[in-house]
Amino acid sequence: MLRRRAAALLHRRPRLRLTLLLSAPLAWLVAGYLAALAAIFLTAFWTTDVFTGEVVRRFTLANFQTLLDEPVYRTVALRSLGVAAAVTVIDALVGVPMALYMAKVAKPRYRPYLVIAILAPLWAAYLVKAYAWRVMLAEGGLVDEALRPLGLSGPGYGLTATVVVLAYLWLPYMILPVYTGLERLPDSLLDASGDLGARPLRTLRSVVLPLAFPALVAGSIFTFSLSLGDYITVKIVGGRRQLLGNVVYDNIGAANNLPFAAAVATVPVVVMLGYLAAARRTGALREL
């Protein structure tokens, strides 16, 4: 009887039904993510005792002042933004033609297999792929041997290697949103452009890219954010270069300065909030 009354109540009140359905995921989001994010911001305003190494829970702006005053941290922040932007541009240049082929050129019966091929690298462990690239980029490795007949040498370890590896790692996150956006693009628009005399490149520039731009921005959110906070790839193939993620990692580990690590961690968070605010104006968030 009680079960029937509860079912009848939920049937008459769809909003209550929706609230109960979303209560558990929202509670997890608030407790597991937003609360942790708030803890990071709170910790960033604390300090560390230089003698004992213990966290002093006293409000201070010293950590943010250090970030602004020390040139090395400004350099690391700008370098991180440059790497994230370079990875995003490379993935866009590679991913858009692949997504266009998958959505508009390949036969429909082959498209699911192409999607599986794009997703297949994600099934391998992150560290396995990163260390595989380390072996290929090493002196005398596969990349070095491939470029030697051309009179060139491999990039070795450094910033270039970091960009290449990150572009490979996050490429599927660019291809899939763009593919989804292009798949919804009516073929009649492409046919109409051709009937009006537009060449393929003109159709791509004037029809396809403007309509697929929100999906492209949606893909860039993934590649930009993932590259901005990465530190493992830099440790493996970056040589002596550092990004924001490495500064956070080093201050949590060797330096044992959790408040300063939290202050550094707020930089990519603030950057991504601004990026998301700009992306929202393009309608990109609806493509996620």
mmCIF file with all atom_site columns, N, CA and C in Angstrom, residues 21 24 26 56 74 84 124 142 180 195-196 216 232 287:
data_model
loop_
_atom_site.group_PDB
_atom_site.id
_atom_site.type_symbol
_atom_site.label_atom_id
_atom_site.label_alt_id
_atom_site.label_comp_id
_atom_site.label_asym_id
_atom_site.label_entity_id
_atom_site.label_seq_id
_atom_site.pdbx_PDB_ins_code
_atom_site.Cartn_x
_atom_site.Cartn_y
_atom_site.Cartn_z
_atom_site.occupancy
_atom_site.B_iso_or_equiv
_atom_site.pdbx_formal_charge
_atom_site.auth_seq_id
_atom_site.auth_comp_id
_atom_site.auth_asym_id
_atom_site.auth_atom_id
_atom_site.pdbx_PDB_model_num
ATOM 1  N N  . LEU A 1 21  ? 15.504 11.752 -8.516  1.00 0.00 ? 21  LEU A N  1
ATOM 2  C CA . LEU A 1 21  ? 16.382 11.043 -9.450  1.00 0.00 ? 21  LEU A CA 1
ATOM 3  C C  . LEU A 1 21  ? 17.770 11.661 -9.486  1.00 0.00 ? 21  LEU A C  1
ATOM 4  N N  . ALA A 1 24  ? 21.072 12.070 -5.804  1.00 0.00 ? 24  ALA A N  1
ATOM 5  C CA . ALA A 1 24  ? 22.320 11.350 -5.509  1.00 0.00 ? 24  ALA A CA 1
ATOM 6  C C  . ALA A 1 24  ? 23.485 11.851 -6.369  1.00 0.00 ? 24  ALA A C  1
ATOM 7  N N  . LEU A 1 26  ? 23.826 14.786 -7.799  1.00 0.00 ? 26  LEU A N  1
ATOM 8  C CA . LEU A 1 26  ? 24.139 16.154 -7.393  1.00 0.00 ? 26  LEU A CA 1
ATOM 9  C C  . LEU A 1 26  ? 24.846 16.182 -6.041  1.00 0.00 ? 26  LEU A C  1
ATOM 10 N N  . VAL A 1 56  ? 50.053 26.529 8.167   1.00 0.00 ? 56  VAL A N  1
ATOM 11 C CA . VAL A 1 56  ? 49.531 27.510 9.113   1.00 0.00 ? 56  VAL A CA 1
ATOM 12 C C  . VAL A 1 56  ? 48.228 28.063 8.544   1.00 0.00 ? 56  VAL A C  1
ATOM 13 N N  . ARG A 1 74  ? 55.690 33.215 -13.801 1.00 0.00 ? 74  ARG A N  1
ATOM 14 C CA . ARG A 1 74  ? 55.018 33.819 -14.965 1.00 0.00 ? 74  ARG A CA 1
ATOM 15 C C  . ARG A 1 74  ? 55.449 33.107 -16.239 1.00 0.00 ? 74  ARG A C  1
ATOM 16 N N  . ALA A 1 84  ? 49.358 24.338 -24.310 1.00 0.00 ? 84  ALA A N  1
ATOM 17 C CA . ALA A 1 84  ? 47.951 23.968 -24.453 1.00 0.00 ? 84  ALA A CA 1
ATOM 18 C C  . ALA A 1 84  ? 47.376 24.501 -25.758 1.00 0.00 ? 84  ALA A C  1
ATOM 19 N N  . ALA A 1 124 ? 44.235 1.960  -24.178 1.00 0.00 ? 124 ALA A N  1
ATOM 20 C CA . ALA A 1 124 ? 45.572 1.704  -23.633 1.00 0.00 ? 124 ALA A CA 1
ATOM 21 C C  . ALA A 1 124 ? 45.853 2.662  -22.482 1.00 0.00 ? 124 ALA A C  1
ATOM 22 N N  . LEU A 1 142 ? 62.780 5.408  -33.061 1.00 0.00 ? 142 LEU A N  1
ATOM 23 C CA . LEU A 1 142 ? 62.059 5.271  -34.326 1.00 0.00 ? 142 LEU A CA 1
ATOM 24 C C  . LEU A 1 142 ? 61.956 6.600  -35.066 1.00 0.00 ? 142 LEU A C  1
ATOM 25 N N  . THR A 1 180 ? 30.714 14.450 -34.411 1.00 0.00 ? 180 THR A N  1
ATOM 26 C CA . THR A 1 180 ? 29.297 14.526 -34.039 1.00 0.00 ? 180 THR A CA 1
ATOM 27 C C  . THR A 1 180 ? 28.632 15.749 -34.649 1.00 0.00 ? 180 THR A C  1
ATOM 28 N N  . ASP A 1 195 ? 26.042 23.068 -56.216 1.00 0.00 ? 195 ASP A N  1
ATOM 29 C CA . ASP A 1 195 ? 25.173 23.488 -57.323 1.00 0.00 ? 195 ASP A CA 1
ATOM 30 C C  . ASP A 1 195 ? 25.338 24.971 -57.644 1.00 0.00 ? 195 ASP A C  1
ATOM 31 N N  . LEU A 1 196 ? 25.705 25.749 -56.631 1.00 0.00 ? 196 LEU A N  1
ATOM 32 C CA . LEU A 1 196 ? 25.913 27.184 -56.843 1.00 0.00 ? 196 LEU A CA 1
ATOM 33 C C  . LEU A 1 196 ? 27.306 27.498 -57.383 1.00 0.00 ? 196 LEU A C  1
ATOM 34 N N  . LEU A 1 216 ? 33.943 22.368 -32.945 1.00 0.00 ? 216 LEU A N  1
ATOM 35 C CA . LEU A 1 216 ? 35.395 22.528 -32.876 1.00 0.00 ? 216 LEU A CA 1
ATOM 36 C C  . LEU A 1 216 ? 35.807 23.164 -31.548 1.00 0.00 ? 216 LEU A C  1
ATOM 37 N N  . ILE A 1 232 ? 52.446 14.612 -16.151 1.00 0.00 ? 232 ILE A N  1
ATOM 38 C CA . ILE A 1 232 ? 53.118 13.318 -16.314 1.00 0.00 ? 232 ILE A CA 1
ATOM 39 C C  . ILE A 1 232 ? 53.915 13.271 -17.605 1.00 0.00 ? 232 ILE A C  1
ATOM 40 N N  . GLU A 1 287 ? 27.462 21.122 -27.492 1.00 0.00 ? 287 GLU A N  1
ATOM 41 C CA . GLU A 1 287 ? 28.052 20.020 -28.272 1.00 0.00 ? 287 GLU A CA 1
ATOM 42 C C  . GLU A 1 287 ? 28.748 18.996 -27.389 1.00 0.00 ? 287 GLU A C  1
#
